[in-house]
Coordinates of C-alpha atoms and ligand atoms in Angstrom, one line a residue:
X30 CA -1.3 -24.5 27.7
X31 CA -1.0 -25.3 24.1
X32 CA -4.1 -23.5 21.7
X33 CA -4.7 -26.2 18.6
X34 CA -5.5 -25.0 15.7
X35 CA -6.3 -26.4 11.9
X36 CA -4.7 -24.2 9.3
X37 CA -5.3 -23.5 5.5
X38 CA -2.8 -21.6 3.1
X39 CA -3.7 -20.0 0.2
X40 CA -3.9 -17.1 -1.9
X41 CA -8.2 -17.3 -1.6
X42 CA -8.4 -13.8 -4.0
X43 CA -11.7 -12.9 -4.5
X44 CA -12.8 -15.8 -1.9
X45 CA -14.5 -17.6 -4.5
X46 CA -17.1 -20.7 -4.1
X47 CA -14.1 -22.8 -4.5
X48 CA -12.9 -21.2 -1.8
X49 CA -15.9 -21.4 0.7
X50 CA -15.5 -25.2 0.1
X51 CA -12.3 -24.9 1.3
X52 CA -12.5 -22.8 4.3
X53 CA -16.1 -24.4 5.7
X54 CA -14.4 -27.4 5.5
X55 CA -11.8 -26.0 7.7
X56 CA -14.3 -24.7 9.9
X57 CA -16.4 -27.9 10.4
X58 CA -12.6 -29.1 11.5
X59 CA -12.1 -26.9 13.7
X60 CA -15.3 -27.8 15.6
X61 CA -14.4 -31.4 15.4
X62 CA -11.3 -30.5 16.9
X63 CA -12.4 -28.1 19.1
X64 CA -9.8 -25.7 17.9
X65 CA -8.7 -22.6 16.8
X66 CA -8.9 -22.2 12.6
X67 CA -6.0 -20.1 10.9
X68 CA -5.9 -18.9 7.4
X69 CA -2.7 -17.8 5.8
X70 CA -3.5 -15.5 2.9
X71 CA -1.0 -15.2 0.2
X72 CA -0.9 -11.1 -0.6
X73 CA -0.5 -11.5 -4.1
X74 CA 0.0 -14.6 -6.5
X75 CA 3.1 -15.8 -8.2
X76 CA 1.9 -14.5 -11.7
X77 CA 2.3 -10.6 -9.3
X78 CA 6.3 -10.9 -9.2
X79 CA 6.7 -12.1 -12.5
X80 CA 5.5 -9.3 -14.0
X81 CA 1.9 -10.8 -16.1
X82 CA -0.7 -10.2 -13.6
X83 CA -4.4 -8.3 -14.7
X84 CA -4.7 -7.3 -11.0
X85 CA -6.7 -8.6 -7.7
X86 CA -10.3 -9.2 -7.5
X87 CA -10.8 -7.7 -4.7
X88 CA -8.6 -5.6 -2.3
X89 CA -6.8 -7.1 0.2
X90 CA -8.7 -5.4 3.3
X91 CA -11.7 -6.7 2.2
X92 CA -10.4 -10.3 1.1
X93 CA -9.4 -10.4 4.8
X94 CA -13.0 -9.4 6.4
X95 CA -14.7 -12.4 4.1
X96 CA -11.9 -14.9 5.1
X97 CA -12.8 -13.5 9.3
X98 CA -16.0 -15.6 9.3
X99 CA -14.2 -19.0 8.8
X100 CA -11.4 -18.0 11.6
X101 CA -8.1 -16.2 12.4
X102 CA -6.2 -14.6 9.0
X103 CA -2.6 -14.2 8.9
X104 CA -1.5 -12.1 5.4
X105 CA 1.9 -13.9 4.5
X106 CA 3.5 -12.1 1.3
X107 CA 5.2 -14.5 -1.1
X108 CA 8.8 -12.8 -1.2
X109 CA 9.3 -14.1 2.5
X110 CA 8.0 -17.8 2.0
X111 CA 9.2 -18.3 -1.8
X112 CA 12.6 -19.5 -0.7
X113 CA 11.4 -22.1 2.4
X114 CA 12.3 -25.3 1.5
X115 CA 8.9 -27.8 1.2
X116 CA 10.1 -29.9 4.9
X117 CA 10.5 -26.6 7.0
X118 CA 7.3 -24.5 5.7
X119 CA 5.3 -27.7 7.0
X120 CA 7.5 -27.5 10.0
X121 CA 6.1 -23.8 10.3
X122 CA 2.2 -24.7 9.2
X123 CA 2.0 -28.1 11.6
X124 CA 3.0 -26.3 14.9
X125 CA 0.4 -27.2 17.4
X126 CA -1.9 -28.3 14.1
X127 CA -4.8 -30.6 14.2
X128 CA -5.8 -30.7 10.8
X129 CA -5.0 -29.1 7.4
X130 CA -7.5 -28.5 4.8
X131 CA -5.9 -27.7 0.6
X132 CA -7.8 -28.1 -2.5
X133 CA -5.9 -30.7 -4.7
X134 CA -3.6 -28.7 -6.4
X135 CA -1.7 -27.3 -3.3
X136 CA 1.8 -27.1 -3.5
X137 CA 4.3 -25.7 -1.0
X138 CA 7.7 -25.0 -0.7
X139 CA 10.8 -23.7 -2.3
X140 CA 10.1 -23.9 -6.4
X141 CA 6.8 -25.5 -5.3
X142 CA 8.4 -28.7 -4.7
X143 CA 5.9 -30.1 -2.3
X144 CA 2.7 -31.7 -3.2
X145 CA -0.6 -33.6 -1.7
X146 CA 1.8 -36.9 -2.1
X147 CA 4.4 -35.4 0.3
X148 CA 1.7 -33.4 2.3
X149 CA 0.2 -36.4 3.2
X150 CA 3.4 -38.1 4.1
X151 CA 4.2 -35.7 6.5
X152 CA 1.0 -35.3 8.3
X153 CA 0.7 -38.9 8.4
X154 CA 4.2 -38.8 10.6
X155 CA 2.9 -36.1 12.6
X156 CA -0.6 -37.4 12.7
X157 CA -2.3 -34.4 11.6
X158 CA -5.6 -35.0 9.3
X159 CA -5.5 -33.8 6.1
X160 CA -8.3 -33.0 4.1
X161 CA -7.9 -32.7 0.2
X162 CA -10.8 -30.9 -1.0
X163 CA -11.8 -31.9 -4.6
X164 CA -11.8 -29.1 -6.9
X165 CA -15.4 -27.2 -7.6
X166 CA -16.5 -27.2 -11.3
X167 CA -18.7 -24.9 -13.5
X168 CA -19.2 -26.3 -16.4
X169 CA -16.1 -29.0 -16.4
X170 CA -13.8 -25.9 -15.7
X171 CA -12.6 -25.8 -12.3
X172 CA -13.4 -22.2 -10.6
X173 CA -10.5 -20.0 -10.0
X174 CA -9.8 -17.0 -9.2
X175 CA -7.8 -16.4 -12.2
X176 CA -10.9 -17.6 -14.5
X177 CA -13.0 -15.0 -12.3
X178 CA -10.4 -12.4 -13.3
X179 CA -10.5 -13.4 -17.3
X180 CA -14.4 -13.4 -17.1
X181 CA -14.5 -9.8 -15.5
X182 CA -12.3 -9.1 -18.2
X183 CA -14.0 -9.9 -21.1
X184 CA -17.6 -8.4 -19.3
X185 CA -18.8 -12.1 -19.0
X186 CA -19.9 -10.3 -15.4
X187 CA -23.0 -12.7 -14.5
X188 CA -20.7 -15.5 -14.7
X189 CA -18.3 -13.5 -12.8
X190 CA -20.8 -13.2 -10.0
X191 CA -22.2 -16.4 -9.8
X192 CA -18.5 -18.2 -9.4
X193 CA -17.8 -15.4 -7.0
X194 CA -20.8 -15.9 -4.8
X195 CA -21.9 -12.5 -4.7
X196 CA -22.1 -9.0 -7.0
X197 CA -18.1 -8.3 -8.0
X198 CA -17.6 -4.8 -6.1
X199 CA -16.2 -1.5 -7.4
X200 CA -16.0 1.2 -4.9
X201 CA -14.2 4.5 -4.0
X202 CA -14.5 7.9 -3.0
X203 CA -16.7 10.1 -5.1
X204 CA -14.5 12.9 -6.8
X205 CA -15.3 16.3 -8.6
X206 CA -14.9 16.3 -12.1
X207 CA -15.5 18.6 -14.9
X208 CA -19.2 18.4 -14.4
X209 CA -20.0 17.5 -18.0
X210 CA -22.2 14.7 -17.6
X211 CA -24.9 17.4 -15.5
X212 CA -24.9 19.4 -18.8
X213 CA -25.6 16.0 -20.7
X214 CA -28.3 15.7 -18.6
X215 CA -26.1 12.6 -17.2
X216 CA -24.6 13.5 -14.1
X217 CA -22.0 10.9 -12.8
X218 CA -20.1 10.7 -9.9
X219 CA -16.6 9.7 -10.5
X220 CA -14.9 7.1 -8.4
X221 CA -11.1 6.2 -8.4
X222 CA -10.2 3.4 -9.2
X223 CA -8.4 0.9 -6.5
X224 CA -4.8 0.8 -8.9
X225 CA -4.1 -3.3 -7.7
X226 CA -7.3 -4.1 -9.1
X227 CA -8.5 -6.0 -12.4
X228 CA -10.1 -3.8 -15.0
X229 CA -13.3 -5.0 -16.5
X230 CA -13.9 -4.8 -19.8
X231 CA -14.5 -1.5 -20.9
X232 CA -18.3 -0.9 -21.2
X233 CA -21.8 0.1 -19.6
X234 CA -22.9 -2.2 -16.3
X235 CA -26.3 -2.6 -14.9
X236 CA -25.4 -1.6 -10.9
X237 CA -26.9 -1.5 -7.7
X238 CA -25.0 1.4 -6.3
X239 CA -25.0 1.7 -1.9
X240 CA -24.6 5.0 -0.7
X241 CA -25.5 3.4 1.5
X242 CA -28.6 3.4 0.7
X243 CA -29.3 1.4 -2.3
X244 CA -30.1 2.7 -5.6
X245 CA -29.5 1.0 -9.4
X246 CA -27.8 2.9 -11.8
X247 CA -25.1 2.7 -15.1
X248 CA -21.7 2.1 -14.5
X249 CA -19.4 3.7 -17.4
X250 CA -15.9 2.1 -17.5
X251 CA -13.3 3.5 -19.7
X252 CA -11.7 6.1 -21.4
X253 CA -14.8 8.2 -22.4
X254 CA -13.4 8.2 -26.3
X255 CA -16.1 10.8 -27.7
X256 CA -15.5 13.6 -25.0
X257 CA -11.9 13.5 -24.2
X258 CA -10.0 10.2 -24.3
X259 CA -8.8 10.2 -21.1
X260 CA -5.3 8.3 -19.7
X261 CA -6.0 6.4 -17.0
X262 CA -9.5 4.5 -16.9
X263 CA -12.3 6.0 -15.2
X264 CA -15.3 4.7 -13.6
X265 CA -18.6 6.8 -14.0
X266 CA -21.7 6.4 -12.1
X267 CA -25.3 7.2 -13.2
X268 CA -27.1 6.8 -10.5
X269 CA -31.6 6.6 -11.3
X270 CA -33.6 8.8 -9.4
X271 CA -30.9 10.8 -7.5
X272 CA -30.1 14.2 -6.8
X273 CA -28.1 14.4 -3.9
X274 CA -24.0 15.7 -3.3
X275 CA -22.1 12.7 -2.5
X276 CA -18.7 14.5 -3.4
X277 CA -16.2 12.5 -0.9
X278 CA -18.3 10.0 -0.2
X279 CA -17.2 6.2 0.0
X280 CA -20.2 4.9 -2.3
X281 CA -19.9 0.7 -3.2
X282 CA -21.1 -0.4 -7.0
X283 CA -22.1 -3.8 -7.6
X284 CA -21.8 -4.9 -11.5
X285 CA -24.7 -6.6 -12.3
X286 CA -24.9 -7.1 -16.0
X287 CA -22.9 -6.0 -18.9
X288 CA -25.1 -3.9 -21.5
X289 CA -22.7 -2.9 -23.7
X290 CA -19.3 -2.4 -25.0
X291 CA -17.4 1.6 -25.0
X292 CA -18.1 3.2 -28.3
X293 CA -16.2 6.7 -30.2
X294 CA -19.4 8.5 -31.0
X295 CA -19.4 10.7 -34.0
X296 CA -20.7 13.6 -31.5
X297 CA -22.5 14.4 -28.3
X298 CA -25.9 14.3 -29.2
X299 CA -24.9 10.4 -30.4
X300 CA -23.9 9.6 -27.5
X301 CA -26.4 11.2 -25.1
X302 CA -28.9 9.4 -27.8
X303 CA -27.1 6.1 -27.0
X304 CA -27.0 6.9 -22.9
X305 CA -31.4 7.4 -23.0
X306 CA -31.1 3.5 -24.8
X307 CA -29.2 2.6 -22.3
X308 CA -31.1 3.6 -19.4
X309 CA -34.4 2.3 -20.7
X310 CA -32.6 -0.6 -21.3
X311 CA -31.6 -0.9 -17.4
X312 CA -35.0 -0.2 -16.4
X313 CA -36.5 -2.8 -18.8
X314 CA -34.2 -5.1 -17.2
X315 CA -34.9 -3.8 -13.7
X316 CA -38.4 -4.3 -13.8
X317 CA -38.3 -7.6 -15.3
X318 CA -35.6 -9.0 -13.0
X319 CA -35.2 -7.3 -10.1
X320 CA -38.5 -5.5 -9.2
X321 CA -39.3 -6.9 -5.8
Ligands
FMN412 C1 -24.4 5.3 -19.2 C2 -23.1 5.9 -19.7 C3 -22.7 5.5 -20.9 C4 -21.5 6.1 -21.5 N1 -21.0 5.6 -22.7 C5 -20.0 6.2 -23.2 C6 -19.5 5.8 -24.5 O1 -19.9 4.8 -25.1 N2 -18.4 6.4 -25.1 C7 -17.9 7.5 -24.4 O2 -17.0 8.1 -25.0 N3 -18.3 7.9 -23.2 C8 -19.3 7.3 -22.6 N4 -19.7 7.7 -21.4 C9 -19.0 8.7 -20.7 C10 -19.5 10.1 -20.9 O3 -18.8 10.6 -22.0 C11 -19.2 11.0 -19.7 O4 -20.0 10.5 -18.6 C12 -19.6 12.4 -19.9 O5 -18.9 13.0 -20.9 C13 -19.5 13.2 -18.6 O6 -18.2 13.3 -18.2 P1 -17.8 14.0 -16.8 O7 -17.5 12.9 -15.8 O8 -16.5 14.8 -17.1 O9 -18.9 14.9 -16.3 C14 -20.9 7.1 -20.8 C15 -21.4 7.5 -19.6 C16 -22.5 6.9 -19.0 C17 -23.0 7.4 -17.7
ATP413 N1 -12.5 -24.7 -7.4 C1 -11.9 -25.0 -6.2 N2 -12.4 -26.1 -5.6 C2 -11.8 -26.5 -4.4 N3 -10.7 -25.9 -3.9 C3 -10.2 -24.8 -4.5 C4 -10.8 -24.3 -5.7 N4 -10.1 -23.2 -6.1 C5 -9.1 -23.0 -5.2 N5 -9.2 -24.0 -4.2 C6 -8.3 -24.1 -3.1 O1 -8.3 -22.9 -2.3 C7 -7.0 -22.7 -1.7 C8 -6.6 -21.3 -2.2 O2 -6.3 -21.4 -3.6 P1 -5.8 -20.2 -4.5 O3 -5.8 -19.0 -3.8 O4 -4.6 -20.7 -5.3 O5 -7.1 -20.2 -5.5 P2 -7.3 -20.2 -7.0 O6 -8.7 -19.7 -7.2 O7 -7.0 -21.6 -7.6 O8 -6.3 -19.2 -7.5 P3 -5.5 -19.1 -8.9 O9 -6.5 -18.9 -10.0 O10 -4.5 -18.0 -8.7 O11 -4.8 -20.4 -9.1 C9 -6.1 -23.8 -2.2 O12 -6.1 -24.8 -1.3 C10 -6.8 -24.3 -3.5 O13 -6.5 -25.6 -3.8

């Protein structure tokens, strides 16, 4: 017995709105068909090998569990398809294939010689249906995941989120520290940082943090200048109204807004001046916003 299937390929980082469009539409073809859906995820984009990439959205474990709810997901890393020329990858992608859903830009092949123009060709040959899904706008710009990526960047983080579809995630295991920020009266509990992932611009965040259970908090991202400029980047969380040990802990951070840019502070007592703004700040924003 042959299973059918409809089949989408992308790279879907981040699994966008633009995305969703994509992939319900495979889905809704899938029913038509009464088939099985398959999405080939791309591990890392082409801008990854050549050596200019800021870094994933979001890791690839978790890329995968949002892609599950539209159907079957097959990782595919770039290195092994790169070199296929355009006529066989279809040859691979239409076995036993209904239907194939792309967003208009989709190209495939060796040198990403094939386009919609030949895709169409050869689904029309093998009569597959083909579904070209216009591209979804904000603002006249068409959402990508590598404009999610420069938004993050720049701390443009409600954008970020609402092109995303949901909160953009940090999370880790909570390691010990030096324990400063308890004699600053600021305790934080340090995550690591995922190293594939894009680094948002430097700063404080409004956060929901989930440990699981959900609290709101300040998110510090950077090099802490004023206390010891540190190498790598670290990711500091003030969590409101919390007392407990959560050392080893997997706790999740949503970014929620941006407050404010990294600053060198002259001394301490600046900066544990400028962390009490910040947190009445927060709850100003907290209670006008998200006070249920
Ligand atoms: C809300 C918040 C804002 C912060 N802002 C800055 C800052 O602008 N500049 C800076 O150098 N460090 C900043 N930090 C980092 C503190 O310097 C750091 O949390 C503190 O020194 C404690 O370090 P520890 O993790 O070693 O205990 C901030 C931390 C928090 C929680
Ligand atoms: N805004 C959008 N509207 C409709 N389809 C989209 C949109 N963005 C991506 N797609 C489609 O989703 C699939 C996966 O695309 P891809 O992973 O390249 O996304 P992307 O966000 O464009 O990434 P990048 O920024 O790296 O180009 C492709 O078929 C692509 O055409």
């Amino acid at each position: 017995m042959i299973f059918l299937r409809v089949v989408t390929v992308g790279v879907f980082d981040g699994v966008h709105i633009g995305h969703v469009e994509i992939l319900s539409r495979l889905k809704r073809l899938a029913e038509e068909f009464n088939s099985t859906s398959e999405i080939y995820t791309i591990v890392f984009p082409m801008e990854y090998y050549k050596g200019h990439f800021d870094g994933l959205l979001i890791p690839l474990e978790d890329r995968i569990t949002l892609l599950e709810v539209y159907g079957e997901v097959f990782p595919l890393e770039l290195n092994e398809i790169k070199d296929i020329d355009a006529s066989k990858f279809f040859e691979i992608i239409s076995k036993d294939t209904k239907g194939i859903v792309v967003g208009k830009d989709f190209r495939f092949g060796k040198n990403a010689k094939g386009d919609i123009s030949l895709l169409e060709k050869l689904c029309k040959k093998k009569n597959i249906k083909l579904e070209v899904v216009n591209d979804l706008t904000e603002n006249g710009k068409r959402v990508s995941s590598t404009l999610i990526r420069k938004l993050i960047k720049e701390g443009n983080i409600k954008l970020a989120n609402k092109l995303l579809g949901r909160a953009y995630p940090v999370y880790g295991k909570v390691y010990k520290d030096k324990q400063l920020g308890r004699k600053l009266g600021f305790p934080t509990a340090n995550i690591r940082r995922h190293k594939e992932l894009v680094i948002p611009k430097f700063g404080v965040y409004l956060s929901k943090v989930y440990t699981p259970k959900l609290y709101f908090g300040l998110v510090n991202i950077g090099l802490r200048p004023t206390v010891e400029k540190t190498k790598n980047v670290k990711y500091e969380v003030y969590i409101f109204d919390f007392n407990e040990n959560i050392y080893g802990k997997e706790i999740r951070v949503e970014l929620l807004e941006f407050l404010r840019a990294e600053e060198k502070f002259k001394n301490i007592n600046d900066l544990i001046n400028r962390m009490k703004e910040d947190e009445k700040l927060a709850k100003k924003i907290l209670e006008e916003k998200y006070a249920s």
